[in-house]
XYZ file of C-alpha atoms in Angstrom:
688
model
C 9.367 -42.454 -29.646
C 10.481 -43.042 -26.046
C 12.917 -40.111 -26.336
C 10.128 -37.832 -27.617
C 7.812 -38.843 -24.763
C 10.598 -38.312 -22.252
C 11.245 -34.826 -23.582
C 7.525 -34.050 -23.494
C 7.260 -35.224 -19.877
C 10.345 -33.202 -18.889
C 8.946 -30.172 -20.692
C 5.557 -30.544 -19.000
C 7.203 -30.984 -15.595
C 9.324 -27.857 -16.152
C 6.252 -25.926 -17.259
C 4.230 -26.985 -14.211
C 7.156 -26.289 -11.876
C 7.625 -22.871 -13.414
C 3.902 -22.152 -13.075
C 3.930 -23.249 -9.440
C 6.741 -20.784 -8.728
C 4.960 -17.816 -10.236
C 4.781 -15.203 -7.483
C 1.543 -13.685 -6.275
C 1.517 -9.944 -6.973
C -0.441 -7.448 -4.889
C -2.052 -5.522 -6.449
C -2.624 -7.779 -9.415
C -1.498 -6.169 -12.706
C -3.913 -5.578 -15.571
C -1.976 -7.958 -17.830
C 0.735 -10.449 -16.890
C 2.325 -13.102 -19.130
C 5.085 -15.344 -17.822
C 7.693 -16.813 -20.143
C 10.390 -19.454 -19.970
C 13.651 -18.965 -18.147
C 14.935 -16.755 -15.362
C 17.040 -13.658 -14.796
C 19.625 -14.116 -12.005
C 19.992 -11.055 -9.785
C 23.751 -11.352 -9.527
C 25.763 -9.202 -11.908
C 22.955 -6.835 -12.914
C 24.060 -3.440 -14.192
C 22.447 -0.045 -14.741
C 23.659 2.999 -16.638
C 23.620 6.131 -14.497
C 23.109 9.097 -16.790
C 24.446 12.517 -15.897
C 21.812 15.021 -14.739
C 19.160 12.303 -14.342
C 15.960 13.644 -12.803
C 15.986 12.973 -9.064
C 12.675 11.120 -9.210
C 14.157 8.635 -11.686
C 17.288 8.251 -9.586
C 15.246 7.642 -6.444
C 13.322 4.756 -8.037
C 16.442 3.118 -9.444
C 18.253 3.476 -6.134
C 15.318 1.787 -4.393
C 15.530 -1.081 -6.881
C 19.287 -1.374 -6.356
C 18.784 -1.490 -2.580
C 16.148 -4.244 -2.734
C 18.164 -6.343 -5.178
C 21.241 -6.138 -2.977
C 19.208 -6.962 0.155
C 17.815 -10.116 -1.456
C 20.797 -11.285 -3.469
C 23.783 -9.964 -1.555
C 25.133 -8.662 -4.873
C 25.189 -4.943 -5.697
C 23.876 -3.639 -8.996
C 26.982 -2.345 -10.747
C 27.397 0.650 -13.046
C 27.167 -0.039 -16.759
C 29.481 1.743 -19.183
C 26.583 2.700 -21.457
C 22.826 2.453 -21.722
C 23.080 -0.295 -24.321
C 25.376 -2.347 -22.084
C 23.095 -2.175 -19.059
C 20.896 -5.075 -17.997
C 18.484 -2.766 -16.154
C 17.027 -0.347 -18.696
C 14.253 2.217 -18.343
C 12.497 4.796 -20.474
C 10.373 7.586 -18.979
C 8.536 9.627 -21.552
C 8.055 12.845 -19.585
C 9.491 14.675 -16.601
C 7.099 15.737 -13.832
C 3.763 14.281 -12.866
C 5.076 12.806 -9.642
C 1.754 13.324 -7.877
C -1.920 13.147 -8.880
C -3.488 16.383 -10.036
C -7.089 17.623 -9.860
C -7.906 16.203 -13.303
C -6.384 12.769 -12.689
C -9.738 10.983 -12.875
C -10.829 12.605 -16.122
C -7.677 12.849 -18.252
C -7.269 9.206 -19.200
C -5.117 8.403 -16.190
C -1.959 7.298 -18.019
C 0.417 9.036 -15.603
C 0.910 5.919 -13.476
C 0.885 3.319 -16.257
C 3.957 1.197 -16.901
C 5.210 -1.740 -18.948
C 7.684 -4.142 -17.406
C 9.548 -6.831 -19.334
C 11.909 -9.266 -17.637
C 13.856 -11.583 -19.932
C 16.990 -13.683 -19.473
C 18.854 -10.700 -20.959
C 17.652 -8.071 -18.506
C 14.910 -5.745 -17.274
C 13.116 -3.176 -19.435
C 10.724 -0.594 -17.977
C 8.683 1.860 -20.007
C 6.648 4.495 -18.202
C 4.919 7.765 -18.953
C 6.238 9.477 -15.814
C 8.441 8.801 -12.805
C 5.325 7.524 -11.004
C 5.000 4.667 -13.483
C 8.705 3.919 -13.118
C 8.349 3.800 -9.339
C 5.370 1.445 -9.507
C 7.221 -0.834 -11.930
C 10.053 -0.978 -9.407
C 7.569 -1.872 -6.652
C 6.322 -4.727 -8.822
C 9.881 -5.922 -9.411
C 10.394 -5.990 -5.659
C 7.512 -8.460 -5.352
C 8.742 -10.560 -8.277
C 12.101 -11.397 -6.695
C 12.363 -15.081 -5.832
C 14.797 -16.765 -3.481
C 17.633 -15.098 -1.649
C 21.403 -14.986 -1.706
C 23.508 -15.770 -4.788
C 20.706 -17.827 -6.367
C 18.013 -15.101 -6.151
C 16.269 -14.539 -9.455
C 13.409 -12.939 -11.353
C 10.961 -14.890 -13.498
C 10.670 -13.865 -17.128
C 7.460 -11.921 -17.500
C 5.742 -9.150 -19.434
C 3.459 -6.881 -17.417
C 1.239 -4.031 -18.538
C -0.367 -2.194 -15.680
C -2.242 0.916 -14.612
C -4.614 1.683 -11.737
C -8.356 1.291 -11.908
C -8.881 4.347 -9.682
C -7.064 7.641 -10.041
C -7.060 8.506 -6.332
C -6.100 5.792 -3.847
C -5.652 7.127 -0.371
C -5.341 6.307 3.289
C -6.651 8.710 5.925
C -4.627 8.627 9.133
C -6.098 10.029 12.332
C -3.716 12.473 14.032
C -6.297 13.909 16.395
C -7.917 11.347 18.667
C -5.482 8.707 19.836
C -1.744 8.547 20.225
C 0.275 10.699 17.839
C 2.599 8.610 15.684
C 6.236 9.654 15.753
C 7.570 11.192 12.560
C 9.774 8.127 12.068
C 6.692 5.898 12.340
C 4.778 8.015 9.814
C 7.644 7.593 7.373
C 7.705 3.848 7.953
C 4.004 3.868 7.226
C 4.538 5.811 3.992
C 7.140 3.273 2.882
C 4.633 0.544 3.607
C 1.776 2.226 1.724
C 4.018 2.868 -1.276
C 4.384 -0.903 -1.686
C 0.686 -1.061 -2.616
C 0.892 1.900 -5.008
C -1.023 4.294 -2.752
C -0.920 7.886 -4.022
C -2.695 9.936 -1.331
C -2.168 10.256 2.422
C -4.830 12.270 4.230
C -3.350 13.938 7.311
C -6.413 14.186 9.576
C -5.756 16.995 12.039
C -7.859 19.040 14.406
C -5.236 20.884 16.461
C -2.222 18.562 16.251
C -0.049 20.805 14.047
C 1.764 23.713 15.662
C 0.601 27.018 14.194
C 2.169 30.430 14.642
C 0.251 32.478 17.195
C -1.220 29.455 19.021
C 1.625 28.313 21.309
C -0.523 26.737 24.046
C -2.769 24.752 21.703
C -1.968 21.069 22.331
C 1.414 22.004 23.782
C 3.836 19.062 23.436
C 1.100 17.119 21.673
C 1.535 18.224 18.082
C 3.832 18.259 15.062
C 6.092 21.169 14.204
C 5.867 22.739 10.777
C 9.354 21.445 10.012
C 8.221 17.902 10.827
C 5.165 18.201 8.588
C 7.283 19.533 5.727
C 9.667 16.588 6.111
C 6.691 14.195 5.947
C 5.343 15.915 2.824
C 8.714 15.668 1.078
C 9.299 12.075 2.159
C 5.909 11.094 0.786
C 6.489 12.985 -2.466
C 9.605 10.916 -3.180
C 7.351 7.868 -2.943
C 4.704 9.442 -5.184
C 2.269 9.961 -2.317
C 0.503 13.298 -1.983
C 0.012 14.387 1.644
C -3.378 16.093 1.793
C -4.367 18.389 4.663
C -7.539 17.132 6.307
C -8.681 19.796 8.751
C -12.055 20.169 10.405
C -13.124 23.791 9.972
C -16.508 23.502 11.711
C -17.007 20.646 14.173
C -14.664 18.343 16.093
C -12.740 21.261 17.570
C -13.178 20.560 21.279
C -9.414 20.815 21.867
C -9.600 24.423 20.661
C -12.892 25.388 22.280
C -12.105 23.918 25.710
C -9.490 26.677 26.108
C -11.004 29.690 27.811
C -9.315 31.975 25.293
C -11.362 30.471 22.436
C -14.469 29.277 24.292
C -16.552 32.237 23.103
C -16.058 31.144 19.463
C -18.152 28.060 20.129
C -21.766 27.229 19.856
C -22.699 25.769 23.234
C -20.379 25.558 26.249
C -16.925 23.936 25.910
C -18.421 21.910 23.092
C -17.266 20.798 19.673
C -18.444 23.229 17.015
C -17.552 26.734 15.977
C -20.353 29.299 15.735
C -20.424 30.555 12.121
C -22.297 33.684 13.241
C -19.316 35.041 15.171
C -16.815 37.229 13.241
C -13.947 35.893 15.330
C -14.480 32.452 13.788
C -13.772 33.760 10.307
C -10.700 35.648 11.523
C -9.294 32.505 13.148
C -10.011 30.272 10.161
C -8.489 32.685 7.654
C -5.352 32.609 9.773
C -5.345 28.809 9.912
C -6.040 28.435 6.204
C -3.120 30.705 5.315
C -0.753 28.685 7.477
C -1.988 25.300 6.267
C -1.766 26.339 2.632
C 1.832 27.434 3.156
C 2.583 24.088 4.771
C 0.913 21.592 2.428
C 1.665 21.653 -1.300
C -1.188 19.335 -2.327
C -3.773 20.670 -4.808
C -6.427 19.142 -2.527
C -7.812 19.853 0.924
C -10.467 18.000 2.903
C -12.354 20.331 5.263
C -14.332 17.735 7.229
C -17.794 19.157 8.058
C -19.101 15.921 9.553
C -21.208 15.242 12.638
C -22.216 18.801 13.543
C -24.709 17.377 16.014
C -24.301 19.972 18.715
C -25.778 22.738 16.588
C -28.705 20.480 15.738
C -29.226 19.641 19.419
C -29.161 23.271 20.513
C -31.592 24.144 17.732
C -34.158 22.109 19.621
C -34.452 25.054 21.984
C -37.032 27.354 20.383
C -35.455 30.393 22.025
C -32.066 29.736 20.426
C -33.216 30.822 16.984
C -30.830 28.447 15.230
C -31.154 27.076 11.697
C -28.508 24.305 11.685
C -28.730 23.571 7.974
C -28.311 27.241 7.047
C -25.398 27.628 9.457
C -23.736 24.544 7.952
C -24.037 25.875 4.395
C -22.923 29.366 5.479
C -19.803 27.931 7.084
C -19.008 25.619 4.153
C -19.483 28.505 1.708
C -17.207 30.755 3.749
C -14.454 28.123 3.968
C -14.722 27.373 0.242
C -14.447 31.073 -0.621
C -11.500 31.525 1.742
C -9.677 28.695 -0.031
C -10.298 29.990 -3.569
C -7.148 32.185 -3.751
C -5.085 29.051 -3.116
C -6.569 27.153 -6.071
C -7.367 24.045 -4.044
C -9.896 21.316 -4.777
C -12.104 21.229 -1.685
C -13.590 18.005 -0.327
C -16.200 17.637 2.430
C -18.097 14.816 4.076
C -21.798 14.352 3.417
C -23.170 12.524 6.472
C -25.350 15.488 7.513
C -27.625 14.560 4.625
C -29.166 12.106 7.111
C -30.717 15.084 8.862
C -31.103 17.469 5.936
C -31.979 15.479 2.788
C -31.502 18.436 0.418
C -28.234 19.701 1.844
C -26.049 18.284 -0.966
C -27.934 20.427 -3.461
C -26.886 23.471 -1.440
C -23.163 22.610 -1.346
C -20.958 25.114 -3.208
C -20.612 23.777 -6.754
C -16.847 23.279 -6.521
C -16.952 21.136 -3.351
C -16.358 17.418 -3.985
C -18.510 15.228 -1.695
C -16.864 12.356 0.172
C -19.194 9.553 1.236
C -18.081 7.722 4.354
C -19.707 4.582 5.644
C -17.954 2.164 7.988
C -20.374 -0.739 8.132
C -20.581 -3.845 5.915
C -24.014 -2.786 4.725
C -24.863 -1.811 1.149
C -28.104 -0.131 2.232
C -26.183 2.133 4.608
C -23.726 3.071 1.850
C -26.527 4.051 -0.509
C -28.174 6.042 2.268
C -25.327 8.549 1.906
C -24.564 7.970 -1.760
C -28.056 8.463 -3.184
C -28.294 12.207 -2.338
C -24.961 12.728 -4.125
C -26.044 10.687 -7.145
C -29.268 12.664 -7.266
C -27.256 15.875 -7.704
C -24.934 14.170 -10.242
C -21.822 15.255 -8.399
C -18.409 13.607 -8.711
C -17.504 11.949 -5.420
C -14.997 9.904 -3.455
C -15.897 7.003 -1.197
C -14.386 6.209 2.187
C -14.566 2.905 4.132
C -12.561 2.247 7.303
C -10.500 -0.245 9.221
C -12.783 -1.239 12.098
C -10.103 -0.755 14.717
C -11.319 2.189 16.799
C -13.573 -0.006 18.964
C -11.387 -3.108 19.169
C -7.914 -3.905 20.443
C -7.373 -5.780 17.161
C -9.482 -4.745 14.146
C -12.636 -6.698 13.378
C -11.310 -8.578 10.355
C -14.282 -9.794 8.349
C -16.280 -6.674 9.242
C -13.453 -4.515 7.846
C -12.917 -6.611 4.732
C -16.615 -6.575 3.887
C -16.931 -2.824 4.438
C -13.958 -2.219 2.138
C -15.294 -4.670 -0.455
C -18.763 -3.134 -0.579
C -17.551 0.468 -0.716
C -15.205 -0.440 -3.564
C -17.909 -2.302 -5.470
C -20.531 0.420 -5.025
C -18.025 3.193 -5.706
C -16.840 1.660 -8.969
C -20.404 1.002 -10.076
C -21.113 4.722 -9.843
C -17.747 5.948 -11.171
C -16.196 7.149 -7.949
C -13.203 9.418 -8.506
C -11.270 7.887 -5.661
C -11.125 5.686 -2.631
C -9.917 6.484 0.907
C -9.284 3.827 3.561
C -9.749 5.398 7.010
C -7.798 4.559 10.139
C -9.374 6.077 13.253
C -7.901 6.092 16.760
C -10.877 7.308 18.818
C -10.466 4.804 21.642
C -6.708 5.492 21.889
C -5.625 2.046 23.091
C -5.133 0.029 19.864
C -1.790 0.178 18.065
C -2.033 1.526 14.524
C 0.395 -1.157 13.345
C -2.345 -3.716 13.924
C -4.237 -1.967 11.096
C -1.473 -2.226 8.489
C -2.756 -5.520 7.082
C -6.171 -3.954 6.454
C -4.766 -0.712 5.070
C -2.915 -2.773 2.475
C -6.122 -4.641 1.646
C -7.931 -1.374 0.852
C -5.052 0.093 -1.168
C -4.661 -3.072 -3.224
C -8.352 -3.130 -4.066
C -8.279 0.517 -5.148
C -5.461 -0.132 -7.649
C -6.752 -3.366 -9.167
C -10.448 -2.476 -8.977
C -11.456 -5.665 -7.192
C -11.064 -6.660 -3.568
C -8.345 -9.210 -2.815
C -9.364 -12.770 -2.057
C -10.077 -12.656 1.681
C -9.414 -16.375 2.181
C -5.919 -16.184 0.692
C -4.992 -12.625 1.606
C -3.061 -13.086 4.846
C -0.977 -15.842 3.243
C -0.062 -13.767 0.180
C 0.433 -10.589 2.216
C 2.670 -12.300 4.788
C 4.818 -13.839 2.067
C 5.418 -10.401 0.540
C 5.821 -8.316 3.679
C 7.440 -10.849 6.023
C 9.333 -13.276 3.748
C 11.509 -14.724 6.534
C 8.661 -15.154 9.019
C 5.682 -15.493 6.681
C 4.260 -18.679 8.177
C 4.367 -17.321 11.721
C 2.768 -13.991 10.794
C 0.078 -15.565 8.633
C -0.948 -17.863 11.471
C -0.840 -15.020 13.987
C -3.078 -12.804 11.828
C -5.583 -15.609 11.396
C -5.638 -16.492 15.105
C -6.130 -12.835 16.050
C -9.002 -12.540 13.597
C -10.652 -15.663 14.988
C -10.164 -14.481 18.578
C -11.949 -11.276 17.612
C -14.995 -13.148 16.335
C -15.293 -14.984 19.653
C -14.831 -11.804 21.676
C -17.581 -10.187 19.606
C -19.977 -12.765 21.011
C -19.093 -11.764 24.568
C -18.755 -7.981 24.551
C -19.958 -5.000 22.578
C -23.279 -3.892 24.024
C -21.812 -0.820 25.748
C -19.663 1.181 23.328
C -19.878 4.705 24.846
C -21.119 6.144 21.539
C -18.409 4.458 19.457
C -20.032 2.939 16.347
C -19.368 -0.589 17.605
C -16.709 -2.543 19.384
C -15.575 -4.690 22.283
C -12.933 -2.388 23.737
C -15.029 -0.251 26.092
C -16.453 -3.213 27.975
C -13.016 -4.827 28.098
C -12.191 -2.702 31.162
C -15.556 -3.048 32.948
C -15.801 -4.468 36.458
C -15.712 -8.237 35.824
C -17.191 -8.955 39.278
C -20.412 -7.024 38.692
C -23.567 -9.131 38.602
C -24.090 -8.343 34.925
C -20.610 -9.443 33.852
C -20.516 -12.541 36.060
C -23.739 -13.638 34.397
C -22.373 -12.670 30.977
C -19.218 -14.684 31.601
C -21.262 -17.723 32.609
C -23.179 -17.490 29.354
C -20.049 -16.980 27.236
C -17.479 -19.038 29.128
C -16.616 -21.173 26.099
C -16.288 -18.082 23.909
C -13.931 -16.367 26.360
C -11.873 -19.555 26.556
C -11.672 -19.663 22.749
C -10.407 -16.058 22.762
C -7.580 -17.094 25.073
C -6.700 -20.202 23.070
C -6.455 -18.272 19.814
C -4.531 -15.328 21.272
C -2.117 -17.730 22.971
C -1.611 -19.462 19.628
C -1.012 -16.062 18.004
C 1.444 -15.099 20.740
C 3.327 -18.357 20.267
C 3.794 -17.615 16.569
C 4.768 -13.993 17.223
C 7.357 -14.895 19.861
C 8.882 -17.343 17.398
C 8.804 -14.645 14.720
C 10.536 -12.142 17.024
C 13.451 -14.525 17.400
C 13.848 -14.786 13.616
C 12.795 -11.329 12.429
C 15.276 -8.777 11.091
C 15.555 -5.570 13.172
C 13.357 -3.657 10.714
C 10.380 -5.929 11.473
C 10.699 -6.443 15.223
C 8.756 -3.327 16.186
C 5.698 -4.347 14.186
C 5.866 -7.968 15.374
C 6.145 -6.817 18.984
C 3.133 -4.497 18.571
C 1.130 -7.471 17.349
C 2.398 -9.564 20.259
C 1.325 -6.966 22.824
C -2.002 -6.710 20.993
C -2.473 -10.486 21.290
C -1.664 -10.308 25.000
C -4.138 -7.458 25.503
C -6.949 -9.393 23.853
C -6.005 -12.427 25.927
C -6.047 -10.345 29.110
C -9.514 -9.072 28.266
C -10.836 -12.632 28.287
C -8.674 -13.629 31.251
C -9.970 -10.913 33.593
C -13.592 -12.004 33.062
C -12.787 -15.715 33.361
C -10.638 -15.141 36.457
C -13.371 -13.082 38.124
C -15.852 -15.900 37.508
C -13.373 -18.572 38.670
C -12.513 -16.622 41.852
C -16.161 -16.037 42.673
C -17.175 -19.619 41.977
C -14.224 -21.056 43.921
C -15.133 -19.094 47.049
C -18.868 -19.660 46.797
C -18.545 -23.386 46.174
C -16.215 -23.881 49.161
C -17.360 -21.343 51.731
C -21.053 -20.954 50.922
C -22.157 -24.307 49.518
C -19.789 -26.831 51.154
C -19.007 -24.610 54.173
C -15.379 -25.705 54.298
C -12.214 -23.792 53.532
C -10.879 -26.571 51.282
C -7.676 -24.644 50.369
C -9.684 -21.757 48.921
C -7.326 -19.162 50.416
C -4.385 -20.978 48.873
C -6.026 -21.003 45.437
C -6.955 -17.335 45.604
C -4.065 -15.659 47.456
C -0.903 -17.807 47.559
C 1.912 -15.302 46.855
C 3.552 -16.989 43.863
C 0.773 -18.852 42.077
C -2.873 -18.119 42.701
C -5.666 -16.546 40.730
C -5.448 -13.075 42.304
C -1.660 -13.042 42.021
C -1.860 -14.239 38.400
C -4.039 -11.245 37.595
C -1.670 -8.820 39.328
C 1.351 -10.293 37.568
C -0.213 -10.147 34.134
C -1.566 -6.621 34.652
C 1.814 -5.296 35.750
C 3.826 -7.092 33.067
C 1.393 -6.045 30.371
C 1.555 -2.411 31.475
C 5.329 -2.399 30.963
C 5.103 -4.186 27.604
C 2.353 -1.836 26.467
C 4.339 1.286 27.369
C 7.396 0.013 25.483
C 5.350 -0.814 22.383
C 3.515 2.531 22.560
C 6.743 4.555 22.674
C 8.136 2.572 19.751
C 5.205 3.821 17.676
C 3.895 7.040 19.255
C 4.818 10.189 21.121
C 4.253 10.109 24.915
C 1.025 12.127 24.537
C -1.944 10.186 26.018
C 0.208 7.268 27.194
C -0.519 8.005 30.843
C -4.235 7.969 30.086
C -3.784 4.408 28.888
C -1.434 3.251 31.643
C -3.982 4.427 34.191
C -6.263 1.612 33.016
C -3.648 -0.947 34.020
C -3.110 0.796 37.358
C -6.817 0.726 38.133
C -7.093 -2.935 37.233
C -4.028 -3.795 39.291
C -5.645 -1.984 42.200
C -8.782 -4.103 41.852
C -6.860 -7.391 42.031
C -4.551 -6.181 44.810
C -7.397 -4.801 46.914
C -9.259 -8.121 46.679
C -6.068 -9.991 47.546
C -5.714 -7.971 50.748
C -9.406 -8.267 51.634
C -9.359 -12.055 51.328
C -6.153 -12.294 53.381
C -7.603 -9.955 55.973
C -10.698 -12.142 56.273
C -8.501 -15.206 56.858
C -6.170 -13.504 59.355
C -8.986 -12.152 61.484
C -10.649 -15.568 61.367
C -14.113 -14.167 61.040
C -16.743 -16.813 61.660
C -19.879 -15.293 60.277
C -22.631 -17.815 59.704
C -23.618 -18.276 57.041
C -20.537 -17.094 55.135
C -21.613 -14.487 52.545
C -20.969 -14.914 48.861
C -17.719 -13.538 47.490
C -19.556 -10.652 45.830
C -21.439 -9.685 48.993
C -18.526 -10.125 51.388
C -15.767 -8.388 49.448
C -17.809 -5.992 47.245
C -15.261 -6.117 44.404
C -14.952 -2.703 42.796
C -12.322 -0.333 41.553
């Protein structure tokens, strides 16, 4: 009896231990059943068939690479298929990328079955896409490292909830990512089984016949083709996303093309001008030769300038008719290329019946970037009324913040996914915008993954546990440090939101614009007094994040150091935002308390101007050091384009602190004895 009980206890302990070690998978498969036992990664073998399709070979080579990285043991060649311990069956060749009917044909192309047993690995897939996604799942299943690395025994059946799962990357407004960075990003997105990459472009691709357009601030055709091919290997379709109506200031500001515009050096083409059609036919031909995707997104959002000019009765403009004329022309011009055309629908806010007038073949894309169900339905209802198939598009709220607004982003993604699925959306696009230029795109990776994971599994990840699970998968050697850093940055953002965000210069929301305001102005000195504790909390949390990231940098492999450093510079930038307001208040109060209230110097000049440690020197030091760190991080991620625009902000701030330093010293040297002594603000008039 005792022996039986002992065996039962041992068995229960083993079962609980095994359960505790079950890895978290992102995205979560449709069906997952763990068994008993393990499969060691050492001594695995695979049979390499002659004339194997390159897509199959690519997936298996990726698996071999990841197994060797984790275990230190290469996957060896098997003498036959039956002798191999890594076995795969792919039912059909082709189907690497989603087609136009993906959402209506049963969507089996990406399905896979994965079985891991003590005897080996078996993968069954309909196409190479399913094989590739099974391999991505295996990558997450690996436990341990070195000679003892292993896989749990498990049977997984999986397929995506949504046919189209994309990320839209902005290559128009902020810094332009290097080609190497884009490819790193594609590798990252492939981990979450993303299958579309929307290349948002206004004039950032070099086109024949337009040599001066964004000179040295664009991608060559050869670079774009290399991106398209790189993505294809990872089963990601690169989709051209080109605005063919508005958002073309970089074209129209050139005198050569200014007469194609409506308005003066504005944003929108004038559909009434024949030259517009000639130019767009040229562009369409070149883009269609460049991108192989069966899809194209043509933009057509925010054509506000035409609406504004229509307010002049003498202009004779009908903005809604012009919009439909232009969309119809573009759709007709694309017909010979057999592309599925997508367009945004936000102009329905101004013209409630405009969706009904869309060309029948155009697929509406609903974008809404707030965590507000009512706002989502504001744009969705006109599309539902016309019973049109649609895609839905949330966004990472990073364009108005140095670090994305975490809960705001998560909730926006969650609601768009929930509403989209309720109404049978065809697909889901997570946007990453760079309007305010300054933020690093790498700071958005966490949130991009969150959106992609939700699109595959059909439910949003658990927000409370997400950074822990994500960090364990993406940063296995530095998971604790990164998880804590992400959480501290998110918390710092919530405190900064309490302090700044009233002035956004037409950005939808955000704290970034005010971050560079004059901290000595009466408004901001008062604001800092009211939010002193919040600013201090921002600094505490960003310092805690920086501490974790510095530790992570010391431990991180070379492949991760760039991303960790971008996050570190981001943490320092957020900290500096709070510091500059707190320092301005501390400097002002220190002077006023000593020189105005107590009427005694009381070492105030020492505290403000001492050359190696004083408040004004602190600010100069941090501004200068941060400028250098920022430039290094920028060039690790982006081309030089627009970097000087950003570095100028640091120069201006440095000038503010240095100018005040000299003014205070000058006052002391000349021993001015004005009575009464003016306040710091009145005496030194701090300004840029």
